[in-house]
Amino acid sequence: MNKVVLVTGANSGIGLALCERLLQDTESLQLCLACRNMQRAQAARSALLTSHPSAQVALLQMETSSISSVLAAAQEVKLRYNRLDYLYLNAGIMPNPQFDVNAFFKGLFSSGIITMFTTGQGILTQKDCVTADSLQEVFATNLFGHFLLIRELEPVLCDAGHTSQLIWTSSSNAHRLAFNLEDMQHQRGTQPYSSSKYASDLLSLAFNTHHNKQGLYSSVICPGFVMTNMTYGILPSFPAFLWTLLMPVFWLIRMFCNNFTLNPYNGSEALFWLFKQKPESLDPQAKYHSSTSGLGNNYIQPRKMDIDLETSEALYEQLLQLESEVRKKLKGKQK
């Protein structure tokens, strides 16, 4: 039977590159692009079908920051498919990034240049906002919307007789110090992106703990430093030519730091690699990093995540409690 693959945030960047690679590998799969902007989703689908005319590519409208949108999308998935083999949890935002220009140029000539470029440490903070569901936007988009989607899709993910995979797009910017269980939405901090990505690392481990026996496995990847719309959005006031001037610096850094994947195709290497693996053989506490050598060769680097079972379980329980609360609020609004 054809594999069924759903990718969130699939209309551009790493998500679209993954879809192209999946179809290049085999067109005998059912591919579903879950996107917020349907106009961009249609353009992405047309581009994929131009390259692969016989491919089965469907669209699904979903905004992961909206509870009602996630629930409606999940219901649609269950109507279309009786099982789901791969769920790529790729959608994410880093809104209103605040870039410290002085720290950036100081970092260019310091021993911490590699860490600065690969994690944004010392140069990036973000200003979050609140959604219509009264949730912090980054938390809702990057983590909770995906959590709710998985919970809703358990009937087609935990199907007897076959295994399914959850694959999270995390980041090297996922830091333990940015995350606080007592403030899991990061209302009081300045690094909501880093917090949400660290939480996704924890949540992946929790899903393995709770669902491996039902045939559902979860893995985490890091795409490396990739030039995508999110990356360009970090420096909205910088002229375009500055990126051109920086590219030789990036290429030079790649000679010593292979997580400078730079383009979406290279960044999707770990996502595509996991499509080929038996989930039972994977390490639930490893993050699989897309890497590109100085000569342009792609490969995977598994690295242990800075996570623990106790914290992952505590986060899982808090998310279940939040899920219960938002469902009650939604029912109240519908009456």
mmCIF file of C-alpha atoms in Angstrom:
data_model
loop_
_atom_site.group_PDB
_atom_site.id
_atom_site.type_symbol
_atom_site.label_atom_id
_atom_site.label_comp_id
_atom_site.label_asym_id
_atom_site.label_seq_id
_atom_site.Cartn_x
_atom_site.Cartn_y
_atom_site.Cartn_z
ATOM 1 C CA MET A 1 0.000 0.000 0.000
ATOM 2 C CA ASN A 2 1.143 3.553 -0.713
ATOM 3 C CA LYS A 3 2.655 5.348 2.257
ATOM 4 C CA VAL A 4 0.654 8.322 3.539
ATOM 5 C CA VAL A 5 2.790 11.336 4.469
ATOM 6 C CA LEU A 6 1.571 14.606 5.992
ATOM 7 C CA VAL A 7 3.933 17.587 6.234
ATOM 8 C CA THR A 8 3.071 20.768 8.133
ATOM 9 C CA GLY A 9 4.618 24.008 6.903
ATOM 10 C CA ALA A 10 5.140 22.426 3.491
ATOM 11 C CA ASN A 11 4.697 25.359 1.110
ATOM 12 C CA SER A 12 8.273 26.678 1.278
ATOM 13 C CA GLY A 13 11.740 26.210 2.719
ATOM 14 C CA ILE A 14 12.719 22.916 4.321
ATOM 15 C CA GLY A 15 9.174 21.521 4.184
ATOM 16 C CA LEU A 16 8.874 21.996 0.426
ATOM 17 C CA ALA A 17 12.402 20.673 -0.143
ATOM 18 C CA LEU A 18 11.449 17.539 1.803
ATOM 19 C CA CYS A 19 8.329 17.019 -0.318
ATOM 20 C CA GLU A 20 10.383 17.296 -3.509
ATOM 21 C CA ARG A 21 12.908 14.764 -2.220
ATOM 22 C CA LEU A 22 10.183 12.325 -1.150
ATOM 23 C CA LEU A 23 8.631 12.415 -4.620
ATOM 24 C CA GLN A 24 12.024 12.055 -6.273
ATOM 25 C CA ASP A 25 12.542 8.910 -4.218
ATOM 26 C CA THR A 26 9.112 7.405 -4.906
ATOM 27 C CA GLU A 27 5.941 8.782 -6.419
ATOM 28 C CA SER A 28 3.983 5.844 -5.017
ATOM 29 C CA LEU A 29 2.981 7.704 -1.882
ATOM 30 C CA GLN A 30 0.108 9.920 -0.851
ATOM 31 C CA LEU A 31 1.552 13.286 0.097
ATOM 32 C CA CYS A 32 -0.487 15.866 1.996
ATOM 33 C CA LEU A 33 0.742 19.448 2.392
ATOM 34 C CA ALA A 34 -0.715 21.079 5.513
ATOM 35 C CA CYS A 35 -0.336 24.849 5.185
ATOM 36 C CA ARG A 36 -1.741 28.064 6.586
ATOM 37 C CA ASN A 37 -1.698 30.056 3.332
ATOM 38 C CA MET A 38 -3.617 28.156 0.656
ATOM 39 C CA GLN A 39 -2.466 30.406 -2.173
ATOM 40 C CA ARG A 40 1.156 29.520 -1.423
ATOM 41 C CA ALA A 41 0.150 25.899 -0.881
ATOM 42 C CA GLN A 42 -1.434 25.777 -4.344
ATOM 43 C CA ALA A 43 1.755 27.198 -5.862
ATOM 44 C CA ALA A 44 3.851 24.579 -4.040
ATOM 45 C CA ARG A 45 1.557 21.777 -5.195
ATOM 46 C CA SER A 46 1.717 23.010 -8.809
ATOM 47 C CA ALA A 47 5.514 23.086 -8.673
ATOM 48 C CA LEU A 48 5.638 19.528 -7.306
ATOM 49 C CA LEU A 49 3.215 18.245 -9.942
ATOM 50 C CA THR A 50 5.185 19.945 -12.708
ATOM 51 C CA SER A 51 8.179 17.825 -11.707
ATOM 52 C CA HIS A 52 6.100 14.743 -10.845
ATOM 53 C CA PRO A 53 2.887 14.748 -12.937
ATOM 54 C CA SER A 54 1.656 11.375 -11.682
ATOM 55 C CA ALA A 55 2.191 12.112 -7.988
ATOM 56 C CA GLN A 56 -0.660 12.163 -5.491
ATOM 57 C CA VAL A 57 -0.361 15.555 -3.783
ATOM 58 C CA ALA A 58 -3.223 16.858 -1.641
ATOM 59 C CA LEU A 59 -3.632 20.109 0.281
ATOM 60 C CA LEU A 60 -4.915 20.706 3.786
ATOM 61 C CA GLN A 61 -5.547 24.115 5.303
ATOM 62 C CA MET A 62 -4.283 24.331 8.860
ATOM 63 C CA GLU A 63 -3.024 27.080 11.128
ATOM 64 C CA THR A 64 -1.201 25.418 14.030
ATOM 65 C CA SER A 65 -1.670 28.476 16.252
ATOM 66 C CA SER A 66 -5.474 28.095 16.034
ATOM 67 C CA ILE A 67 -7.198 25.386 18.078
ATOM 68 C CA SER A 68 -10.279 25.298 15.854
ATOM 69 C CA SER A 69 -8.158 25.139 12.695
ATOM 70 C CA VAL A 70 -6.117 22.201 14.020
ATOM 71 C CA LEU A 71 -9.226 20.294 15.097
ATOM 72 C CA ALA A 72 -10.944 20.872 11.747
ATOM 73 C CA ALA A 73 -7.834 19.816 9.832
ATOM 74 C CA ALA A 74 -7.449 16.656 11.918
ATOM 75 C CA GLN A 75 -11.069 15.747 11.256
ATOM 76 C CA GLU A 76 -10.482 16.181 7.525
ATOM 77 C CA VAL A 77 -7.394 13.938 7.655
ATOM 78 C CA LYS A 78 -9.382 11.181 9.377
ATOM 79 C CA LEU A 79 -12.039 11.413 6.679
ATOM 80 C CA ARG A 80 -9.470 11.160 3.867
ATOM 81 C CA TYR A 81 -7.120 8.479 5.216
ATOM 82 C CA ASN A 82 -7.566 5.354 7.285
ATOM 83 C CA ARG A 83 -3.936 5.450 8.374
ATOM 84 C CA LEU A 84 -1.005 7.876 8.490
ATOM 85 C CA ASP A 85 2.552 6.583 8.108
ATOM 86 C CA TYR A 86 4.586 9.762 8.555
ATOM 87 C CA LEU A 87 3.665 13.018 10.256
ATOM 88 C CA TYR A 88 6.314 15.697 9.758
ATOM 89 C CA LEU A 89 5.858 18.429 12.364
ATOM 90 C CA ASN A 90 7.705 21.147 10.509
ATOM 91 C CA ALA A 91 5.599 24.328 10.783
ATOM 92 C CA GLY A 92 7.118 26.993 12.984
ATOM 93 C CA ILE A 93 7.595 30.710 13.525
ATOM 94 C CA MET A 94 10.088 33.092 15.065
ATOM 95 C CA PRO A 95 8.066 36.328 15.192
ATOM 96 C CA ASN A 96 9.440 39.824 15.667
ATOM 97 C CA PRO A 97 13.091 38.814 16.081
ATOM 98 C CA GLN A 98 15.208 41.458 17.771
ATOM 99 C CA PHE A 99 18.719 41.446 16.336
ATOM 100 C CA ASP A 100 21.622 42.951 18.265
ATOM 101 C CA VAL A 101 23.767 44.402 15.466
ATOM 102 C CA ASN A 102 26.644 45.398 17.757
ATOM 103 C CA ALA A 103 26.815 41.928 19.298
ATOM 104 C CA PHE A 104 26.729 40.399 15.808
ATOM 105 C CA PHE A 105 29.748 42.294 14.494
ATOM 106 C CA LYS A 106 31.662 41.763 17.732
ATOM 107 C CA GLY A 107 30.892 38.058 17.406
ATOM 108 C CA LEU A 108 32.316 37.966 13.876
ATOM 109 C CA PHE A 109 35.777 38.563 15.337
ATOM 110 C CA SER A 110 35.453 36.459 18.488
ATOM 111 C CA SER A 111 36.101 32.828 19.386
ATOM 112 C CA GLY A 112 32.331 32.342 19.727
ATOM 113 C CA ILE A 113 31.536 33.001 16.058
ATOM 114 C CA ILE A 114 30.525 29.397 15.345
ATOM 115 C CA THR A 115 28.151 29.213 18.313
ATOM 116 C CA MET A 116 26.696 32.611 17.423
ATOM 117 C CA PHE A 117 25.857 31.591 13.854
ATOM 118 C CA THR A 118 24.600 28.113 14.677
ATOM 119 C CA THR A 119 22.418 28.959 17.683
ATOM 120 C CA GLY A 120 21.833 32.714 17.590
ATOM 121 C CA GLN A 121 23.190 32.882 21.131
ATOM 122 C CA GLY A 122 23.795 36.429 22.284
ATOM 123 C CA ILE A 123 22.296 38.122 19.230
ATOM 124 C CA LEU A 124 18.634 37.068 19.051
ATOM 125 C CA THR A 125 15.575 37.628 21.186
ATOM 126 C CA GLN A 126 11.900 37.647 20.179
ATOM 127 C CA LYS A 127 8.752 39.480 21.191
ATOM 128 C CA ASP A 128 5.820 37.099 21.435
ATOM 129 C CA CYS A 129 2.095 37.843 21.283
ATOM 130 C CA VAL A 130 -1.165 36.157 22.305
ATOM 131 C CA THR A 131 -3.495 34.226 19.972
ATOM 132 C CA ALA A 132 -7.283 34.375 19.814
ATOM 133 C CA ASP A 133 -7.261 31.244 22.003
ATOM 134 C CA SER A 134 -5.345 33.165 24.705
ATOM 135 C CA LEU A 135 -2.161 31.188 24.144
ATOM 136 C CA GLN A 136 1.339 32.495 23.493
ATOM 137 C CA GLU A 137 1.713 32.484 19.715
ATOM 138 C CA VAL A 138 5.122 30.790 19.436
ATOM 139 C CA PHE A 139 4.147 28.090 21.922
ATOM 140 C CA ALA A 140 0.847 27.488 20.127
ATOM 141 C CA THR A 141 2.342 27.434 16.623
ATOM 142 C CA ASN A 142 5.531 25.495 17.235
ATOM 143 C CA LEU A 143 4.415 23.096 19.971
ATOM 144 C CA PHE A 144 0.851 22.955 21.240
ATOM 145 C CA GLY A 145 -0.864 22.971 17.840
ATOM 146 C CA HIS A 146 1.266 20.004 16.828
ATOM 147 C CA PHE A 147 0.592 18.259 20.144
ATOM 148 C CA LEU A 148 -3.149 18.665 19.646
ATOM 149 C CA LEU A 149 -2.876 17.477 16.041
ATOM 150 C CA ILE A 150 -1.118 14.275 17.135
ATOM 151 C CA ARG A 151 -3.685 13.668 19.860
ATOM 152 C CA GLU A 152 -6.527 14.051 17.369
ATOM 153 C CA LEU A 153 -4.828 11.795 14.819
ATOM 154 C CA GLU A 154 -4.044 8.941 17.218
ATOM 155 C CA PRO A 155 -6.717 6.713 15.597
ATOM 156 C CA VAL A 156 -4.839 6.792 12.255
ATOM 157 C CA LEU A 157 -1.344 6.958 13.752
ATOM 158 C CA CYS A 158 -1.712 4.146 16.295
ATOM 159 C CA ASP A 159 -3.177 1.651 13.855
ATOM 160 C CA ALA A 160 -2.720 -2.040 14.673
ATOM 161 C CA GLY A 161 -0.370 -3.872 12.365
ATOM 162 C CA HIS A 162 1.901 -1.039 11.210
ATOM 163 C CA THR A 163 4.300 1.553 12.565
ATOM 164 C CA SER A 164 3.992 5.316 12.209
ATOM 165 C CA GLN A 165 6.548 8.067 12.695
ATOM 166 C CA LEU A 166 6.376 11.555 14.163
ATOM 167 C CA ILE A 167 9.296 13.659 12.962
ATOM 168 C CA TRP A 168 9.851 17.058 14.597
ATOM 169 C CA THR A 169 11.859 19.883 13.060
ATOM 170 C CA SER A 170 13.742 21.219 16.057
ATOM 171 C CA SER A 171 16.782 23.479 16.194
ATOM 172 C CA SER A 172 20.283 23.867 17.593
ATOM 173 C CA ASN A 173 18.687 26.880 19.289
ATOM 174 C CA ALA A 174 16.778 24.521 21.627
ATOM 175 C CA HIS A 175 18.327 25.321 25.011
ATOM 176 C CA ARG A 176 17.427 23.892 28.416
ATOM 177 C CA LEU A 177 18.074 27.289 30.024
ATOM 178 C CA ALA A 178 15.390 28.894 27.826
ATOM 179 C CA PHE A 179 12.704 26.461 29.043
ATOM 180 C CA ASN A 180 10.851 26.534 32.364
ATOM 181 C CA LEU A 181 8.137 24.013 33.272
ATOM 182 C CA GLU A 182 6.474 26.631 35.456
ATOM 183 C CA ASP A 183 6.236 28.905 32.414
ATOM 184 C CA MET A 184 5.951 26.413 29.549
ATOM 185 C CA GLN A 185 4.362 29.033 27.273
ATOM 186 C CA HIS A 186 7.316 31.347 27.952
ATOM 187 C CA GLN A 187 5.136 34.301 28.879
ATOM 188 C CA ARG A 188 7.825 35.862 31.040
ATOM 189 C CA GLY A 189 10.892 35.210 28.861
ATOM 190 C CA THR A 190 12.531 36.661 25.765
ATOM 191 C CA GLN A 191 13.394 33.405 23.964
ATOM 192 C CA PRO A 192 10.034 31.805 23.067
ATOM 193 C CA TYR A 193 11.449 30.133 19.941
ATOM 194 C CA SER A 194 14.257 28.425 21.823
ATOM 195 C CA SER A 195 11.837 27.415 24.590
ATOM 196 C CA SER A 196 9.344 25.915 22.127
ATOM 197 C CA LYS A 197 12.043 23.927 20.341
ATOM 198 C CA TYR A 198 13.443 22.549 23.584
ATOM 199 C CA ALA A 199 9.893 21.598 24.566
ATOM 200 C CA SER A 200 9.464 19.723 21.274
ATOM 201 C CA ASP A 201 12.606 17.728 22.102
ATOM 202 C CA LEU A 202 11.064 16.794 25.455
ATOM 203 C CA LEU A 203 7.692 16.017 23.930
ATOM 204 C CA SER A 204 9.182 13.678 21.339
ATOM 205 C CA LEU A 205 10.671 11.611 24.150
ATOM 206 C CA ALA A 206 7.326 11.580 25.979
ATOM 207 C CA PHE A 207 5.469 10.305 22.904
ATOM 208 C CA ASN A 208 7.953 7.461 22.622
ATOM 209 C CA THR A 209 7.394 6.598 26.270
ATOM 210 C CA HIS A 210 3.619 6.553 25.900
ATOM 211 C CA HIS A 211 3.078 5.238 22.377
ATOM 212 C CA ASN A 212 5.884 2.927 21.225
ATOM 213 C CA LYS A 213 3.784 -0.059 22.271
ATOM 214 C CA GLN A 214 1.044 1.131 19.885
ATOM 215 C CA GLY A 215 3.532 1.307 17.001
ATOM 216 C CA LEU A 216 4.005 5.099 17.110
ATOM 217 C CA TYR A 217 7.590 6.399 17.207
ATOM 218 C CA SER A 218 8.922 9.938 17.452
ATOM 219 C CA SER A 219 12.215 11.484 16.310
ATOM 220 C CA VAL A 220 13.764 14.948 16.277
ATOM 221 C CA ILE A 221 15.960 16.628 13.669
ATOM 222 C CA CYS A 222 17.949 19.821 13.342
ATOM 223 C CA PRO A 223 18.221 21.236 9.789
ATOM 224 C CA GLY A 224 21.346 23.243 10.558
ATOM 225 C CA PHE A 225 21.824 26.860 9.538
ATOM 226 C CA VAL A 226 19.608 27.275 6.479
ATOM 227 C CA MET A 227 18.841 30.382 4.435
ATOM 228 C CA THR A 228 15.025 30.373 4.480
ATOM 229 C CA ASN A 229 12.347 33.056 4.793
ATOM 230 C CA MET A 230 12.647 32.730 8.569
ATOM 231 C CA THR A 231 16.390 33.376 8.395
ATOM 232 C CA TYR A 232 15.997 36.405 6.152
ATOM 233 C CA GLY A 233 13.267 37.707 8.455
ATOM 234 C CA ILE A 234 15.755 37.897 11.318
ATOM 235 C CA LEU A 235 17.434 40.874 9.681
ATOM 236 C CA PRO A 236 14.495 42.757 8.103
ATOM 237 C CA SER A 237 16.324 46.073 8.069
ATOM 238 C CA PHE A 238 19.458 44.755 6.368
ATOM 239 C CA PRO A 239 19.819 45.411 2.614
ATOM 240 C CA ALA A 240 19.799 42.354 0.361
ATOM 241 C CA PHE A 241 23.408 42.862 -0.729
ATOM 242 C CA LEU A 242 24.590 42.245 2.845
ATOM 243 C CA TRP A 243 23.507 38.601 2.598
ATOM 244 C CA THR A 244 25.573 38.325 -0.589
ATOM 245 C CA LEU A 245 28.577 39.757 1.230
ATOM 246 C CA LEU A 246 28.089 37.311 4.108
ATOM 247 C CA MET A 247 27.857 34.189 1.945
ATOM 248 C CA PRO A 248 31.661 33.804 1.565
ATOM 249 C CA VAL A 249 31.873 33.964 5.363
ATOM 250 C CA PHE A 250 29.245 31.221 5.638
ATOM 251 C CA TRP A 251 31.061 29.029 3.099
ATOM 252 C CA LEU A 252 34.315 29.508 5.013
ATOM 253 C CA ILE A 253 32.657 28.590 8.305
ATOM 254 C CA ARG A 254 31.256 25.440 6.681
ATOM 255 C CA MET A 255 34.824 24.179 6.235
ATOM 256 C CA PHE A 256 35.059 23.957 10.037
ATOM 257 C CA CYS A 257 31.406 23.640 11.074
ATOM 258 C CA ASN A 258 29.334 21.242 9.013
ATOM 259 C CA ASN A 259 25.931 22.286 10.318
ATOM 260 C CA PHE A 260 26.036 25.241 7.886
ATOM 261 C CA THR A 261 23.746 23.452 5.454
ATOM 262 C CA LEU A 262 22.750 26.838 3.967
ATOM 263 C CA ASN A 263 20.022 25.735 1.519
ATOM 264 C CA PRO A 264 16.681 23.966 2.155
ATOM 265 C CA TYR A 265 17.667 20.845 0.197
ATOM 266 C CA ASN A 266 20.688 20.255 2.431
ATOM 267 C CA GLY A 267 18.699 21.223 5.515
ATOM 268 C CA SER A 268 16.088 18.562 4.745
ATOM 269 C CA GLU A 269 18.707 15.782 4.747
ATOM 270 C CA ALA A 270 17.815 14.450 8.215
ATOM 271 C CA LEU A 271 14.070 14.644 7.495
ATOM 272 C CA PHE A 272 14.542 12.589 4.345
ATOM 273 C CA TRP A 273 16.987 10.180 5.997
ATOM 274 C CA LEU A 274 14.440 9.341 8.702
ATOM 275 C CA PHE A 275 11.936 8.425 5.983
ATOM 276 C CA LYS A 276 14.304 5.569 5.097
ATOM 277 C CA GLN A 277 14.899 4.281 8.612
ATOM 278 C CA LYS A 278 13.158 1.659 10.724
ATOM 279 C CA PRO A 279 11.818 3.716 13.642
ATOM 280 C CA GLU A 280 12.418 0.890 16.100
ATOM 281 C CA SER A 281 16.170 1.207 15.484
ATOM 282 C CA LEU A 282 16.374 4.932 16.304
ATOM 283 C CA ASP A 283 17.571 6.461 19.574
ATOM 284 C CA PRO A 284 14.650 8.347 21.219
ATOM 285 C CA GLN A 285 17.096 10.672 23.006
ATOM 286 C CA ALA A 286 19.088 11.606 19.899
ATOM 287 C CA LYS A 287 18.612 14.615 17.661
ATOM 288 C CA TYR A 288 19.517 13.863 14.057
ATOM 289 C CA HIS A 289 21.412 16.794 12.547
ATOM 290 C CA SER A 290 21.558 17.592 8.852
ATOM 291 C CA SER A 291 25.207 18.245 8.017
ATOM 292 C CA THR A 292 27.064 19.380 4.906
ATOM 293 C CA SER A 293 30.806 19.009 4.466
ATOM 294 C CA GLY A 294 33.058 21.721 3.080
ATOM 295 C CA LEU A 295 32.906 19.870 -0.246
ATOM 296 C CA GLY A 296 29.102 19.965 -0.261
ATOM 297 C CA ASN A 297 28.409 16.345 0.737
ATOM 298 C CA ASN A 298 25.375 15.746 2.960
ATOM 299 C CA TYR A 299 25.325 13.367 5.896
ATOM 300 C CA ILE A 300 23.636 12.820 9.290
ATOM 301 C CA GLN A 301 25.067 13.410 12.752
ATOM 302 C CA PRO A 302 23.105 11.956 15.693
ATOM 303 C CA ARG A 303 23.723 13.814 18.957
ATOM 304 C CA LYS A 304 22.333 13.162 22.425
ATOM 305 C CA MET A 305 19.777 15.760 23.478
ATOM 306 C CA ASP A 306 20.014 17.542 26.818
ATOM 307 C CA ILE A 307 16.695 16.116 28.029
ATOM 308 C CA ASP A 308 15.461 13.753 30.738
ATOM 309 C CA LEU A 309 12.454 11.465 31.213
ATOM 310 C CA GLU A 310 11.171 13.213 34.326
ATOM 311 C CA THR A 311 10.908 16.637 32.670
ATOM 312 C CA SER A 312 9.454 15.172 29.473
ATOM 313 C CA GLU A 313 6.753 13.384 31.459
ATOM 314 C CA ALA A 314 5.935 16.516 33.456
ATOM 315 C CA LEU A 315 5.578 18.553 30.238
ATOM 316 C CA TYR A 316 3.380 15.859 28.695
ATOM 317 C CA GLU A 317 1.039 15.935 31.684
ATOM 318 C CA GLN A 318 0.840 19.739 31.621
ATOM 319 C CA LEU A 319 -0.002 19.685 27.919
ATOM 320 C CA LEU A 320 -2.757 17.128 28.547
ATOM 321 C CA GLN A 321 -4.181 19.431 31.199
ATOM 322 C CA LEU A 322 -4.020 22.424 28.844
ATOM 323 C CA GLU A 323 -5.679 20.358 26.119
ATOM 324 C CA SER A 324 -8.555 19.572 28.475
ATOM 325 C CA GLU A 325 -8.941 23.257 29.344
ATOM 326 C CA VAL A 326 -8.966 24.530 25.757
ATOM 327 C CA ARG A 327 -11.457 21.866 24.702
ATOM 328 C CA LYS A 328 -13.815 22.956 27.488
ATOM 329 C CA LYS A 329 -13.490 26.590 26.427
ATOM 330 C CA LEU A 330 -14.151 25.667 22.802
ATOM 331 C CA LYS A 331 -17.277 23.724 23.746
ATOM 332 C CA GLY A 332 -18.454 26.683 25.785
ATOM 333 C CA LYS A 333 -18.087 29.018 22.815
ATOM 334 C CA GLN A 334 -19.997 26.615 20.554
ATOM 335 C CA LYS A 335 -23.049 26.464 22.856
#
